[in-house]
Tab-separated table of C-alpha atoms in Angstrom:
chain	number	residue	atom	x	y	z
A	246	MET	CA	-28.985	-36.223	1.178
A	247	GLY	CA	-31.894	-36.002	3.578
A	248	LEU	CA	-34.501	-36.910	0.994
A	249	THR	CA	-32.474	-39.964	-0.024
A	250	TYR	CA	-32.628	-41.316	3.518
A	251	VAL	CA	-36.279	-40.424	4.008
A	252	VAL	CA	-37.241	-42.364	0.868
A	253	ALA	CA	-35.016	-45.293	1.823
A	254	GLY	CA	-36.502	-45.328	5.310
A	255	VAL	CA	-40.078	-45.297	4.043
A	256	LEU	CA	-39.267	-48.296	1.839
A	257	HIS	CA	-38.537	-50.274	5.022
A	258	PHE	CA	-42.252	-49.980	5.822
A	259	VAL	CA	-43.490	-50.472	2.254
A	260	ALA	CA	-41.528	-53.693	1.699
A	261	PRO	CA	-40.277	-54.968	5.080
A	262	LYS	CA	-40.002	-58.576	3.878
A	263	VAL	CA	-37.379	-57.568	1.331
A	264	TYR	CA	-35.253	-55.940	4.014
A	265	GLU	CA	-35.758	-58.808	6.457
A	266	GLN	CA	-34.083	-61.149	3.984
A	267	VAL	CA	-30.783	-59.296	4.248
A	268	VAL	CA	-30.649	-59.233	8.050
A	269	PRO	CA	-27.812	-61.613	8.908
A	270	PRO	CA	-28.845	-64.902	10.507
A	271	GLY	CA	-28.509	-64.806	14.247
A	272	PHE	CA	-29.610	-61.200	14.575
A	273	PRO	CA	-32.696	-61.021	16.779
A	274	ARG	CA	-36.113	-60.000	15.479
A	275	PRO	CA	-35.375	-59.102	11.859
A	276	ARG	CA	-38.710	-57.312	11.334
A	277	THR	CA	-38.098	-55.123	14.375
A	278	LEU	CA	-34.591	-54.297	13.146
A	279	VAL	CA	-35.993	-53.393	9.729
A	280	TYR	CA	-38.560	-51.061	11.272
A	281	LEU	CA	-36.026	-49.508	13.653
A	282	SER	CA	-33.593	-48.817	10.826
A	283	GLY	CA	-36.458	-47.395	8.756
A	284	VAL	CA	-37.473	-45.050	11.562
A	285	ALA	CA	-33.828	-44.034	11.996
A	286	GLU	CA	-33.397	-43.326	8.282
A	287	VAL	CA	-36.565	-41.231	8.102
A	288	GLY	CA	-35.798	-39.331	11.302
A	289	LEU	CA	-32.139	-38.722	10.547
A	290	GLY	CA	-32.895	-37.899	6.919
A	291	LEU	CA	-35.344	-35.243	8.084
A	292	GLY	CA	-32.839	-34.082	10.678
A	293	VAL	CA	-30.100	-33.289	8.160
A	294	MET	CA	-32.517	-31.037	6.293
A	295	PHE	CA	-32.571	-28.499	9.131
A	296	GLU	CA	-29.614	-26.465	10.370
A	297	ARG	CA	-30.543	-26.926	14.002
A	298	THR	CA	-30.372	-30.740	13.842
A	299	ARG	CA	-28.085	-31.260	10.838
A	300	ARG	CA	-24.864	-32.018	12.678
A	301	VAL	CA	-26.243	-34.490	15.220
A	302	SER	CA	-28.366	-36.169	12.533
A	303	ALA	CA	-25.329	-36.551	10.288
A	304	TRP	CA	-23.466	-38.279	13.136
A	305	GLY	CA	-26.510	-40.503	13.538
A	306	LEU	CA	-26.349	-41.421	9.854
A	307	VAL	CA	-22.669	-42.290	10.187
A	308	ALA	CA	-23.542	-44.613	13.081
A	309	LEU	CA	-26.495	-46.094	11.212
A	310	LEU	CA	-24.398	-46.825	8.125
A	311	VAL	CA	-21.844	-48.614	10.282
A	312	ALA	CA	-24.606	-50.544	12.054
A	313	VAL	CA	-26.204	-51.828	8.840
A	314	PHE	CA	-22.910	-52.764	7.209
A	315	PRO	CA	-23.202	-56.420	8.341
A	316	ALA	CA	-26.392	-56.707	6.264
A	317	ASN	CA	-24.499	-55.561	3.174
A	318	VAL	CA	-21.713	-58.052	3.871
A	319	HIS	CA	-24.335	-60.766	4.364
A	320	MET	CA	-25.855	-59.945	0.968
A	321	ALA	CA	-22.466	-60.126	-0.743
A	322	ALA	CA	-21.282	-63.257	1.044
A	323	SER	CA	-24.488	-65.300	0.735
A	324	ASP	CA	-24.414	-67.670	-2.202
A	325	ASP	CA	-28.060	-68.627	-1.867
A	326	LEU	CA	-29.718	-65.276	-1.175
A	327	ASP	CA	-32.663	-64.913	-3.563
A	328	LEU	CA	-34.463	-61.722	-2.643
A	329	GLN	CA	-38.178	-62.336	-2.892
A	330	GLY	CA	-40.235	-59.238	-3.656
A	331	VAL	CA	-37.431	-57.515	-5.551
A	332	PRO	CA	-37.877	-56.885	-9.305
A	333	GLU	CA	-36.271	-59.668	-11.353
A	334	ARG	CA	-33.688	-57.369	-12.950
A	335	PHE	CA	-32.274	-56.555	-9.494
A	336	ARG	CA	-32.864	-59.927	-7.926
A	337	ASN	CA	-29.921	-61.842	-9.258
A	338	SER	CA	-27.220	-59.223	-8.925
A	339	SER	CA	-23.799	-60.533	-9.759
A	340	ASP	CA	-21.423	-61.312	-6.940
A	341	ALA	CA	-19.153	-58.587	-8.282
A	342	ALA	CA	-21.950	-56.006	-8.033
A	343	LEU	CA	-22.769	-57.042	-4.469
A	344	TRP	CA	-19.125	-56.879	-3.412
A	345	ALA	CA	-18.647	-53.579	-5.255
A	346	ARG	CA	-21.542	-52.195	-3.237
A	347	LEU	CA	-19.566	-52.536	-0.003
A	348	PRO	CA	-17.178	-49.637	-0.728
A	349	LEU	CA	-20.255	-47.534	-1.499
A	350	GLN	CA	-20.961	-47.642	2.233
A	351	ALA	CA	-17.678	-45.786	2.788
A	352	VAL	CA	-18.768	-43.138	0.289
A	353	LEU	CA	-22.104	-42.771	2.097
A	354	VAL	CA	-20.323	-42.523	5.459
A	355	ALA	CA	-18.031	-39.828	4.037
A	356	TRP	CA	-21.045	-37.949	2.652
A	357	ALA	CA	-22.777	-37.993	6.038
A	358	TRP	CA	-19.530	-37.176	7.859
A	359	TRP	CA	-19.104	-34.118	5.630
A	360	TYR	CA	-22.322	-32.764	7.169
A	361	THR	CA	-20.950	-33.163	10.703
A	362	ASP	CA	-18.666	-30.165	10.187
A	363	ALA	CA	-20.023	-27.254	12.235
A	364	GLU	CA	-19.530	-24.708	9.433
A	365	ARG	CA	-21.341	-26.815	6.860
A	366	ALA	CA	-24.026	-27.634	9.408
A	367	GLY	CA	-24.731	-23.919	9.720
A	368	GLU	CA	-23.548	-23.537	13.318
């Protein structure tokens, strides 16, 4: 799980414009939010890789997934969102695929939450 978040976090710095496009309108400083979420993903992803920080990092991932959920809703609900910088095959995802992605957040939250258990965290 940790490596998944580290890679996802690094992508926030490789292609920040792509991520900025899914920040809901009205949120302040989209680029800053993209970088902050990238730092959080990298840091928390690294944190779940080590017993000493696994539990607190997993709780951080749960919070992060909840915090970025509005961006996923924005992607699904926006009729005119055309993600520039994304490969063409992924660019025009169907509405059904975007809406189906929302329950995936619950799966990711459950996965992170599973690591919050003290026994699984190695405590």
